[in-house]
Amino acid sequence: MVLNHLNLLRPFLCQSLVRPARSPFTVTSWVGFRPPICPGTSLHPAPACIRLYATKKAKAKAKGQSAKVNINSSLVEDIISLDEVKEDMTAVLSALKDEFTRNLSIRTSPGALDHIVVTTQDGKFPLNQLGQISMKSPQVIMVNMSSFPEATAAATRALRESSMNLNPEADGTIIKVPVPKVTREHRENLAKVAKQFSNKAKDSLRRVRSNSVNQVKKAKEGHSEDTIRLVEKQVQQMADNIAMEIDKQLAAKTKELLG
């Protein structure tokens, strides 16, 4: 009977022993401290709350760095072909470079006319494939169209309609192209055209990105939201990289044109 009474009093005795042991400690002193737990009681120490603060340096580093995505294209080929997306975006950049080379040149050499495109009944051809280009003097470029005399009128028109400010004169199968004096105004006009070309390239890039994202969204069934989100982020990252290259090409061409 005495033992039964002691068992009933045991929780109260344990609590009275524990309370004095807790009093000397502050809240922070409980970290790592585990007071004894008496059998038959539900007494547990309060969980320690530890708050970690990021330093200013760590915050600045996290803010300046965006997480890069590098997905293995073979793992998501049932969603979209990332290789094809890359090819389409790279093609936009290549087309811009061709536009810059073909239409934006202030060089006074035969090579300056090589990439002018001539539209004929049989298709479009670079001028240097239809005629022989040479310098008659520092002020005049000659284009001999004797190999394709039927394309003389089309070549003359292509030279006149180019953005190089040319005024060609046809004499039989010979086209004389006076080299214009490069003025500051002409340089600035070419720089404006370069800006227009780069804007068109970015429009094309946005279309490629938008079409790719739409394709990814259509493949949501059977794939987790995290996977779809990562693929969309990969496509956006690829577009951002090409957009940066377009800006670099524009900056280099503008510097070249303005001198």
Backbone as CSV, one residue per row, in Angstrom:
resi,resn,N_x,N_y,N_z,CA_x,CA_y,CA_z,C_x,C_y,C_z
1,MET,0.821,-1.201,0.000,0.000,0.000,0.000,0.849,1.242,0.000
2,VAL,1.911,1.200,0.769,2.839,2.346,0.811,3.465,2.563,-0.552
3,LEU,3.802,1.468,-1.215,4.406,1.592,-2.555,3.446,2.217,-3.535
4,ASN,2.165,1.872,-3.406,1.174,2.477,-4.312,1.097,3.977,-4.104
5,HIS,1.135,4.442,-2.859,1.103,5.880,-2.581,2.344,6.572,-3.126
6,LEU,3.501,5.916,-3.034,4.737,6.523,-3.554,4.672,6.659,-5.073
7,ASN,4.105,5.679,-5.739,3.970,5.770,-7.200,3.085,6.927,-7.601
8,LEU,2.049,7.201,-6.812,1.165,8.332,-7.121,1.862,9.658,-6.905
9,LEU,2.750,9.732,-5.945,3.430,10.994,-5.629,4.670,11.228,-6.489
10,ARG,5.155,10.192,-7.208,6.412,10.307,-7.952,6.419,11.463,-8.963
11,PRO,5.370,11.697,-9.789,5.417,12.837,-10.731,5.610,14.167,-10.056
12,PHE,4.914,14.357,-8.892,5.043,15.647,-8.219,6.431,15.843,-7.654
13,LEU,7.044,14.753,-7.170,8.402,14.854,-6.638,9.407,15.187,-7.732
14,CYS,9.236,14.551,-8.914,10.161,14.811,-10.026,10.056,16.241,-10.501
15,GLN,8.833,16.773,-10.583,8.658,18.152,-11.047,9.291,19.132,-10.082
16,SER,9.158,18.854,-8.786,9.760,19.752,-7.797,11.269,19.723,-7.873
17,LEU,11.839,18.584,-8.289,13.293,18.505,-8.431,13.776,19.212,-9.667
18,VAL,12.996,19.190,-10.718,13.427,19.773,-11.978,13.336,21.282,-11.948
19,ARG,12.286,21.842,-11.316,12.080,23.298,-11.347,13.288,24.071,-10.825
20,PRO,13.879,23.725,-9.700,15.071,24.472,-9.247,16.215,24.384,-10.228
21,ALA,16.307,23.247,-10.929,17.420,23.100,-11.876,17.270,24.011,-13.065
22,ARG,16.015,24.433,-13.400,15.791,25.259,-14.576,15.991,26.727,-14.288
23,SER,15.795,27.145,-13.080,15.770,28.574,-12.766,17.053,29.314,-13.072
24,PRO,18.258,28.758,-12.872,19.477,29.549,-13.120,19.738,29.802,-14.590
25,PHE,19.026,29.164,-15.512,19.369,29.250,-16.938,18.505,30.283,-17.625
26,THR,19.111,30.990,-18.559,18.352,31.891,-19.425,17.792,31.086,-20.585
27,VAL,17.004,31.771,-21.464,16.409,31.052,-22.595,17.478,30.512,-23.512
28,THR,18.510,31.299,-23.708,19.559,30.861,-24.628,20.394,29.745,-24.045
29,SER,20.350,29.587,-22.698,21.166,28.543,-22.077,20.608,27.159,-22.321
30,TRP,19.379,27.074,-22.828,18.776,25.763,-23.056,19.309,25.091,-24.295
31,VAL,20.049,25.814,-25.114,20.595,25.194,-26.314,21.613,24.139,-25.920
32,GLY,21.335,22.924,-26.282,22.263,21.830,-25.969,22.052,21.230,-24.600
33,PHE,21.079,21.774,-23.781,20.851,21.249,-22.444,19.587,20.415,-22.434
34,ARG,19.652,19.223,-21.937,18.487,18.342,-21.847,18.345,17.887,-20.408
35,PRO,17.381,18.467,-19.647,17.167,18.054,-18.254,16.627,16.635,-18.202
36,PRO,16.790,15.986,-17.079,16.304,14.598,-16.958,14.794,14.549,-17.018
37,ILE,14.289,13.493,-17.600,12.849,13.280,-17.704,12.481,12.144,-16.765
38,CYS,11.565,12.430,-15.863,11.173,11.419,-14.894,10.204,10.436,-15.510
39,PRO,10.312,9.198,-15.164,9.356,8.210,-15.691,7.946,8.557,-15.278
40,GLY,7.019,8.391,-16.200,5.618,8.651,-15.895,5.219,10.088,-16.033
41,THR,6.121,10.967,-16.436,5.774,12.375,-16.613,5.912,12.746,-18.071
42,SER,5.339,13.880,-18.458,5.415,14.379,-19.839,6.267,15.620,-19.920
43,LEU,7.163,15.784,-18.959,7.995,16.983,-18.897,9.104,16.918,-19.942
44,HIS,9.151,17.894,-20.828,10.198,17.991,-21.845,10.697,19.410,-21.877
45,PRO,11.946,19.635,-22.191,12.451,21.013,-22.289,11.846,21.722,-23.489
46,ALA,11.653,23.019,-23.341,11.119,23.811,-24.456,12.115,23.803,-25.598
47,PRO,11.646,23.676,-26.844,12.574,23.642,-27.984,13.324,24.946,-28.112
48,ALA,14.598,24.836,-28.409,15.426,26.043,-28.542,15.171,26.689,-29.892
49,CYS,14.980,28.004,-29.933,14.740,28.742,-31.173,16.017,29.471,-31.556
50,ILE,16.572,29.094,-32.658,17.816,29.712,-33.120,17.536,30.386,-34.446
51,ARG,17.783,31.693,-34.573,17.538,32.441,-35.806,18.872,32.834,-36.421
52,LEU,19.056,32.460,-37.667,20.293,32.761,-38.366,20.061,33.922,-39.309
53,TYR,20.928,34.898,-39.300,20.814,36.079,-40.150,21.925,36.063,-41.194
54,ALA,21.556,36.346,-42.462,22.550,36.404,-43.531,23.329,37.706,-43.436
55,THR,24.602,37.633,-43.707,25.419,38.841,-43.693,25.163,39.673,-44.934
56,LYS,25.538,40.935,-44.894,25.358,41.812,-46.053,26.138,41.286,-47.257
57,LYS,27.312,40.743,-46.995,28.135,40.233,-48.082,27.451,39.051,-48.769
58,ALA,26.855,38.161,-47.953,26.175,37.001,-48.514,24.953,37.413,-49.307
59,LYS,24.202,38.434,-48.794,23.028,38.913,-49.510,23.415,39.501,-50.857
60,ALA,24.497,40.294,-50.872,24.928,40.924,-52.122,25.360,39.874,-53.136
61,LYS,26.030,38.823,-52.643,26.480,37.768,-53.535,25.298,37.013,-54.127
62,ALA,24.279,36.735,-53.279,23.097,36.023,-53.765,22.311,36.860,-54.750
63,LYS,22.277,38.185,-54.499,21.533,39.071,-55.387,22.215,39.190,-56.741
64,GLY,23.527,39.192,-56.768,24.256,39.386,-58.019,24.387,38.131,-58.848
65,GLN,24.046,36.987,-58.288,24.199,35.728,-59.009,22.841,35.087,-59.214
66,SER,22.487,34.812,-60.435,21.255,34.099,-60.742,21.596,32.641,-61.004
67,ALA,20.740,31.779,-60.520,20.998,30.351,-60.657,21.020,29.953,-62.133
68,LYS,22.081,29.282,-62.532,22.223,28.827,-63.912,21.609,27.438,-64.058
69,VAL,20.994,27.232,-65.193,20.377,25.937,-65.480,21.137,25.285,-66.614
70,ASN,21.439,24.014,-66.454,22.138,23.272,-67.505,21.536,21.874,-67.583
71,ILE,20.456,21.765,-68.351,19.727,20.506,-68.446,20.313,19.648,-69.566
72,ASN,20.450,18.373,-69.291,20.861,17.428,-70.329,19.722,17.299,-71.327
73,SER,19.958,17.715,-72.575,18.890,17.744,-73.573,18.269,16.371,-73.811
74,SER,19.060,15.307,-73.637,18.532,13.963,-73.884,17.499,13.551,-72.838
75,LEU,17.542,14.186,-71.657,16.614,13.828,-70.592,15.240,14.458,-70.774
76,VAL,15.151,15.494,-71.602,13.865,16.183,-71.784,13.450,16.196,-73.252
77,GLU,14.016,15.285,-74.041,13.719,15.307,-75.475,12.265,14.968,-75.768
78,ASP,11.576,14.294,-74.802,10.152,14.026,-75.006,9.301,15.264,-74.740
79,ILE,9.926,16.320,-74.179,9.235,17.591,-73.950,9.539,18.572,-75.080
80,ILE,10.826,18.744,-75.365,11.259,19.653,-76.427,12.705,19.331,-76.785
81,SER,13.070,19.625,-78.015,14.456,19.429,-78.442,15.222,20.725,-78.183
82,LEU,15.988,20.744,-77.126,16.760,21.941,-76.787,17.828,22.231,-77.843
83,ASP,18.321,21.183,-78.492,19.318,21.383,-79.543,18.711,22.158,-80.716
84,GLU,17.475,21.831,-81.070,16.814,22.551,-82.159,16.520,23.991,-81.772
85,VAL,16.142,24.197,-80.520,15.899,25.569,-80.039,17.179,26.388,-80.140
86,LYS,18.296,25.774,-79.747,19.576,26.467,-79.822,19.937,26.797,-81.261
87,GLU,19.682,25.859,-82.172,19.967,26.105,-83.587,19.136,27.259,-84.128
88,ASP,17.849,27.288,-83.769,16.972,28.363,-84.241,17.426,29.718,-83.712
89,MET,17.828,29.752,-82.449,18.274,31.020,-81.860,19.613,31.453,-82.445
90,THR,20.500,30.498,-82.677,21.794,30.813,-83.277,21.624,31.299,-84.708
91,ALA,20.617,30.760,-85.405,20.349,31.187,-86.781,19.942,32.660,-86.827
92,VAL,19.247,33.114,-85.808,18.870,34.532,-85.731,20.119,35.403,-85.642
93,LEU,21.070,34.991,-84.816,22.316,35.741,-84.672,23.121,35.719,-85.966
94,SER,23.166,34.570,-86.627,23.902,34.458,-87.893,23.290,35.349,-88.967
95,ALA,21.958,35.402,-89.000,21.282,36.250,-89.983,21.601,37.722,-89.740
96,LEU,21.696,38.110,-88.488,22.048,39.503,-88.177,23.460,39.825,-88.650
97,LYS,24.395,38.908,-88.420,25.767,39.122,-88.879,25.814,39.278,-90.400
98,ASP,25.019,38.469,-91.099,24.981,38.571,-92.562,24.413,39.918,-93.002
99,GLU,23.379,40.388,-92.308,22.798,41.697,-92.623,23.835,42.796,-92.433
100,PHE,24.568,42.722,-91.352,25.601,43.728,-91.082,26.663,43.720,-92.181
101,THR,27.090,42.532,-92.576,28.140,42.420,-93.583,27.659,42.857,-94.960
102,ARG,26.428,42.447,-95.296,25.917,42.691,-96.640,25.475,44.133,-96.857
103,ASN,24.872,44.748,-95.853,24.229,46.051,-96.047,24.876,47.219,-95.311
104,LEU,25.780,46.930,-94.409,26.360,48.023,-93.615,27.875,48.004,-93.747
105,SER,28.360,48.643,-94.778,29.795,48.697,-95.011,30.168,50.063,-95.546
106,ILE,31.275,50.592,-95.071,31.772,51.879,-95.567,33.156,51.707,-96.191
107,ARG,33.533,50.455,-96.447,34.843,50.205,-97.047,34.839,50.593,-98.522
108,THR,35.911,51.178,-98.959,36.043,51.558,-100.376,36.958,50.560,-101.072
109,SER,36.504,49.318,-101.142,37.269,48.254,-101.793,36.289,47.358,-102.538
110,PRO,36.760,46.573,-103.514,35.855,45.683,-104.254,35.082,44.736,-103.339
111,GLY,35.721,44.300,-102.262,35.051,43.376,-101.339,33.829,43.958,-100.676
112,ALA,33.714,45.287,-100.683,32.563,45.925,-100.055,31.269,45.610,-100.780
113,LEU,31.356,45.182,-102.048,30.160,44.893,-102.843,29.873,43.398,-102.958
114,ASP,30.739,42.563,-102.396,30.620,41.118,-102.595,29.265,40.565,-102.156
115,HIS,28.755,41.066,-101.057,27.577,40.439,-100.466,26.273,41.126,-100.847
116,ILE,26.317,42.050,-101.782,25.073,42.640,-102.274,24.310,41.577,-103.056
117,VAL,23.042,41.374,-102.697,22.238,40.309,-103.290,21.479,40.847,-104.501
118,VAL,21.604,40.127,-105.603,20.932,40.494,-106.854,19.786,39.519,-107.093
119,THR,18.592,40.061,-107.290,17.419,39.230,-107.541,17.203,39.088,-109.040
120,THR,17.282,37.872,-109.536,17.089,37.592,-110.956,15.908,36.644,-111.141
121,GLN,15.603,36.331,-112.375,14.516,35.391,-112.656,14.839,33.987,-112.170
122,ASP,16.118,33.694,-112.046,16.532,32.355,-111.611,16.753,32.274,-110.100
123,GLY,16.550,33.374,-109.395,16.737,33.376,-107.946,17.606,34.533,-107.482
124,LYS,18.076,34.445,-106.250,18.912,35.499,-105.672,20.360,35.023,-105.596
125,PHE,21.275,35.923,-105.991,22.690,35.574,-106.015,23.531,36.750,-105.512
126,PRO,24.643,36.454,-104.833,25.580,37.525,-104.477,26.161,38.157,-105.739
127,LEU,26.414,39.434,-105.685,26.907,40.149,-106.861,28.213,39.557,-107.380
128,ASN,29.092,39.116,-106.480,30.391,38.608,-106.926,30.298,37.267,-107.642
129,GLN,29.097,36.614,-107.604,28.911,35.385,-108.376,28.414,35.680,-109.791
130,LEU,27.926,36.890,-110.010,27.397,37.253,-111.329,28.354,38.122,-112.131
131,GLY,29.136,38.933,-111.434,30.044,39.842,-112.123,31.421,39.866,-111.511
132,GLN,32.376,40.355,-112.279,33.753,40.493,-111.812,33.937,41.906,-111.276
133,ILE,34.274,42.006,-110.005,34.372,43.306,-109.346,35.838,43.708,-109.221
134,SER,36.149,44.952,-109.591,37.531,45.442,-109.505,37.514,46.951,-109.270
135,MET,38.680,47.470,-108.864,38.824,48.913,-108.641,39.451,49.545,-109.874
136,LYS,38.743,50.475,-110.514,39.328,51.209,-111.635,40.216,52.319,-111.125
137,SER,39.784,52.928,-110.029,40.546,53.985,-109.364,40.066,54.037,-107.920
138,PRO,40.743,54.796,-107.061,40.279,54.887,-105.672,38.862,55.425,-105.548
139,GLN,38.363,56.071,-106.605,37.029,56.672,-106.548,35.967,55.883,-107.326
140,VAL,36.367,54.836,-108.076,35.406,54.115,-108.921,35.633,52.603,-108.818
141,ILE,34.520,51.867,-108.598,34.537,50.406,-108.617,33.850,49.948,-109.893
142,MET,34.447,48.976,-110.567,33.897,48.461,-111.815,33.322,47.064,-111.587
143,VAL,32.136,46.815,-112.201,31.519,45.489,-112.145,31.307,45.024,-113.576
144,ASN,32.038,43.998,-113.986,31.938,43.464,-115.339,30.909,42.334,-115.357
145,MET,29.779,42.545,-116.045,28.683,41.586,-116.075,28.648,40.773,-117.373
146,SER,29.769,40.694,-118.070,29.783,40.006,-119.376,29.457,38.520,-119.259
147,SER,29.690,37.901,-118.103,29.370,36.483,-117.927,27.865,36.265,-117.801
148,PHE,27.170,37.243,-117.266,25.717,37.175,-117.119,25.117,38.518,-117.529
149,PRO,25.177,38.841,-118.809,24.703,40.150,-119.262,23.222,40.391,-118.982
150,GLU,22.431,39.307,-118.935,20.998,39.466,-118.701,20.696,39.951,-117.284
151,ALA,21.694,39.859,-116.398,21.493,40.280,-115.010,22.047,41.676,-114.754
152,THR,22.477,42.387,-115.790,23.083,43.716,-115.602,22.097,44.702,-114.971
153,ALA,20.876,44.735,-115.500,19.882,45.671,-114.970,19.544,45.351,-113.519
154,ALA,19.410,44.066,-113.205,19.092,43.669,-111.826,20.237,44.013,-110.878
155,ALA,21.487,43.842,-111.350,22.650,44.174,-110.514,22.722,45.676,-110.270
156,THR,22.436,46.441,-111.304,22.444,47.904,-111.145,21.395,48.338,-110.128
157,ARG,20.226,47.737,-110.205,19.155,48.064,-109.270,19.527,47.674,-107.840
158,ALA,20.133,46.511,-107.682,20.531,46.061,-106.343,21.573,46.993,-105.729
159,LEU,22.503,47.468,-106.534,23.513,48.407,-106.045,22.870,49.724,-105.613
160,ARG,21.914,50.187,-106.408,21.274,51.471,-106.105,20.386,51.382,-104.852
161,GLU,19.746,50.235,-104.652,18.820,50.081,-103.534,19.491,49.620,-102.248
162,SER,20.794,49.370,-102.312,21.504,48.986,-101.093,21.613,50.189,-100.163
163,SER,21.979,49.916,-98.926,22.090,51.000,-97.945,23.466,51.662,-97.961
164,MET,24.239,51.430,-99.038,25.601,51.962,-99.100,25.677,53.323,-99.800
165,ASN,24.503,53.887,-100.130,24.466,55.220,-100.746,25.240,55.239,-102.068
166,LEU,24.920,54.264,-102.945,25.618,54.130,-104.223,24.755,54.656,-105.369
167,ASN,25.424,55.149,-106.403,24.732,55.642,-107.594,25.397,55.030,-108.828
168,PRO,25.118,53.740,-109.121,25.802,53.026,-110.226,25.314,53.512,-111.595
169,GLU,26.191,53.375,-112.582,25.862,53.724,-113.963,26.238,52.553,-114.858
170,ALA,25.251,52.045,-115.642,25.498,50.893,-116.518,25.866,51.368,-117.915
171,ASP,26.944,50.789,-118.460,27.381,51.071,-119.822,27.578,49.726,-120.507
172,GLY,26.517,49.228,-121.166,26.571,47.878,-121.718,26.556,46.868,-120.593
173,THR,27.588,46.036,-120.561,27.686,45.042,-119.485,28.641,45.498,-118.374
174,ILE,29.061,46.727,-118.436,29.963,47.283,-117.418,29.169,48.241,-116.529
175,ILE,29.276,48.020,-115.238,28.622,48.907,-114.270,29.700,49.697,-113.545
176,LYS,29.625,51.019,-113.627,30.558,51.882,-112.918,29.907,52.333,-111.605
177,VAL,30.626,52.143,-110.522,30.090,52.497,-109.201,31.001,53.533,-108.557
178,PRO,30.625,54.816,-108.614,31.417,55.836,-107.939,31.388,55.609,-106.425
179,VAL,32.549,55.721,-105.811,32.643,55.523,-104.366,32.284,56.841,-103.688
180,PRO,31.201,56.876,-102.936,30.789,58.139,-102.293,31.732,58.523,-101.166
181,LYS,31.825,59.792,-100.953,32.611,60.279,-99.822,31.865,59.941,-98.543
182,VAL,32.566,59.370,-97.612,31.934,58.948,-96.372,31.808,60.147,-95.434
183,THR,30.592,60.634,-95.298,30.339,61.778,-94.415,29.900,61.289,-93.038
184,ARG,29.929,62.212,-92.090,29.485,61.879,-90.738,27.998,61.524,-90.735
185,GLU,27.235,62.231,-91.533,25.800,61.956,-91.614,25.541,60.553,-92.144
186,HIS,26.329,60.143,-93.155,26.161,58.809,-93.715,26.505,57.736,-92.678
187,ARG,27.558,57.975,-91.911,27.942,57.027,-90.863,26.820,56.887,-89.825
188,GLU,26.243,58.018,-89.433,25.178,57.997,-88.429,23.927,57.297,-88.958
189,ASN,23.641,57.487,-90.247,22.489,56.808,-90.842,22.696,55.291,-90.855
190,LEU,23.911,54.879,-91.172,24.206,53.445,-91.160,24.087,52.871,-89.745
191,ALA,24.506,53.652,-88.749,24.390,53.196,-87.357,22.922,53.025,-86.969
192,LYS,22.057,53.906,-87.472,20.624,53.775,-87.200,20.063,52.509,-87.857
193,VAL,20.521,52.229,-89.066,20.075,51.010,-89.746,20.538,49.775,-88.980
194,ALA,21.746,49.824,-88.438,22.256,48.709,-87.644,21.375,48.467,-86.429
195,LYS,20.917,49.533,-85.796,20.021,49.419,-84.647,18.701,48.781,-85.061
196,GLN,18.199,49.155,-86.227,16.953,48.564,-86.724,17.112,47.066,-86.980
197,PHE,18.242,46.700,-87.573,18.503,45.279,-87.821,18.551,44.493,-86.509
198,SER,19.201,45.046,-85.491,19.317,44.339,-84.212,17.955,44.212,-83.534
199,ASN,17.109,45.235,-83.667,15.764,45.156,-83.087,14.936,44.066,-83.759
200,LYS,15.070,43.969,-85.078,14.359,42.907,-85.806,14.866,41.532,-85.375
201,ALA,16.162,41.435,-85.152,16.735,40.161,-84.711,16.186,39.773,-83.340
202,LYS,16.047,40.744,-82.453,15.499,40.457,-81.127,14.028,40.061,-81.218
203,ASP,13.300,40.656,-82.153,11.900,40.249,-82.366,11.839,38.790,-82.806
204,SER,12.719,38.422,-83.723,12.765,37.027,-84.178,13.154,36.092,-83.037
205,LEU,14.080,36.538,-82.211,14.511,35.736,-81.065,13.358,35.528,-80.090
206,ARG,12.592,36.576,-79.846,11.444,36.455,-78.939,10.401,35.480,-79.480
207,ARG,10.215,35.470,-80.796,9.270,34.525,-81.384,9.739,33.085,-81.181
208,VAL,11.032,32.855,-81.370,11.567,31.506,-81.147,11.369,31.087,-79.693
209,ARG,11.672,31.999,-78.776,11.510,31.689,-77.346,10.046,31.425,-77.004
210,SER,9.152,32.280,-77.508,7.723,32.120,-77.204,7.178,30.807,-77.737
211,ASN,7.536,30.463,-78.970,7.080,29.192,-79.550,7.607,27.999,-78.756
212,SER,8.845,28.105,-78.292,9.443,27.006,-77.526,8.754,26.852,-76.176
213,VAL,8.480,27.961,-75.507,7.809,27.898,-74.195,6.404,27.328,-74.346
214,ASN,5.704,27.722,-75.402,4.363,27.173,-75.639,4.421,25.665,-75.854
215,GLN,5.441,25.215,-76.559,5.598,23.774,-76.776,5.843,23.052,-75.463
216,VAL,6.632,23.667,-74.589,6.920,23.055,-73.285,5.647,22.978,-72.440
217,LYS,4.845,24.032,-72.463,3.621,24.053,-71.657,2.625,22.997,-72.122
218,LYS,2.633,22.690,-73.411,1.716,21.673,-73.931,2.109,20.271,-73.449
219,ALA,3.334,20.118,-72.977,3.814,18.800,-72.548,3.737,18.623,-71.030
220,LYS,2.840,19.385,-70.374,2.761,19.320,-68.913,2.288,17.957,-68.412
221,GLU,1.388,17.325,-69.156,0.876,16.034,-68.719,1.997,14.992,-68.714
222,GLY,2.108,14.312,-67.595,3.123,13.274,-67.477,4.460,13.772,-66.976
223,HIS,4.549,15.072,-66.678,5.801,15.623,-66.168,5.509,16.504,-64.956
224,SER,6.448,16.544,-64.044,6.258,17.346,-62.838,6.356,18.832,-63.162
225,GLU,5.738,19.638,-62.302,5.787,21.085,-62.492,7.220,21.602,-62.394
226,ASP,8.009,20.998,-61.518,9.405,21.419,-61.365,10.187,21.180,-62.662
227,THR,9.931,20.047,-63.316,10.633,19.747,-64.567,10.258,20.748,-65.655
228,ILE,8.965,21.017,-65.778,8.494,21.978,-66.780,9.081,23.353,-66.514
229,ARG,9.122,23.740,-65.256,9.653,25.056,-64.894,11.141,25.156,-65.222
230,LEU,11.880,24.080,-64.988,13.317,24.084,-65.285,13.570,24.184,-66.789
231,VAL,12.754,23.472,-67.580,12.930,23.530,-69.032,12.619,24.939,-69.548
232,GLU,11.556,25.549,-69.034,11.221,26.919,-69.436,12.356,27.886,-69.066
233,LYS,12.937,27.653,-67.893,14.039,28.513,-67.465,15.264,28.319,-68.358
234,GLN,15.484,27.070,-68.789,16.607,26.793,-69.692,16.418,27.518,-71.014
235,VAL,15.188,27.493,-71.561,14.895,28.179,-72.824,15.111,29.683,-72.667
236,GLN,14.645,30.249,-71.558,14.829,31.682,-71.320,16.302,32.036,-71.201
237,GLN,17.054,31.181,-70.532,18.486,31.415,-70.369,19.203,31.400,-71.716
238,MET,18.822,30.479,-72.611,19.406,30.412,-73.942,19.080,31.685,-74.730
239,ALA,17.833,32.161,-74.606,17.439,33.389,-75.299,18.210,34.599,-74.763
240,ASP,18.410,34.645,-73.461,19.157,35.757,-72.865,20.598,35.789,-73.375
241,ASN,21.199,34.617,-73.523,22.584,34.549,-74.016,22.691,35.070,-75.451
242,ILE,21.719,34.692,-76.306,21.737,35.172,-77.692,21.468,36.667,-77.734
243,ALA,20.572,37.152,-76.878,20.287,38.591,-76.830,21.537,39.382,-76.454
244,MET,22.333,38.842,-75.545,23.589,39.493,-75.184,24.547,39.532,-76.367
245,GLU,24.581,38.454,-77.149,25.444,38.421,-78.331,24.976,39.431,-79.377
246,ILE,23.664,39.598,-79.515,23.132,40.594,-80.451,23.580,41.986,-80.036
247,ASP,23.518,42.275,-78.754,23.965,43.586,-78.257,25.454,43.792,-78.522
248,LYS,26.239,42.736,-78.359,27.679,42.842,-78.613,27.952,43.122,-80.091
249,GLN,27.232,42.423,-80.965,27.410,42.641,-82.400,27.028,44.072,-82.780
250,LEU,25.940,44.570,-82.210,25.501,45.941,-82.501,26.532,46.952,-82.011
251,ALA,27.058,46.743,-80.814,28.055,47.661,-80.273,29.305,47.698,-81.149
252,ALA,29.761,46.523,-81.587,30.952,46.453,-82.435,30.714,47.109,-83.788
253,LYS,29.544,46.854,-84.396,29.234,47.433,-85.697,29.054,48.950,-85.596
254,THR,28.420,49.410,-84.538,28.244,50.856,-84.349,29.587,51.552,-84.197
255,LYS,30.482,50.936,-83.447,31.817,51.505,-83.276,32.558,51.567,-84.608
256,GLU,32.400,50.513,-85.407,33.042,50.466,-86.720,32.491,51.557,-87.650
257,LEU,31.178,51.736,-87.627,30.547,52.692,-88.540,30.834,54.143,-88.153
258,LEU,30.784,54.419,-86.871,30.980,55.808,-86.428,32.458,56.189,-86.377
259,GLY,33.318,55.201,-86.359,34.754,55.491,-86.378,35.295,56.000,-85.060
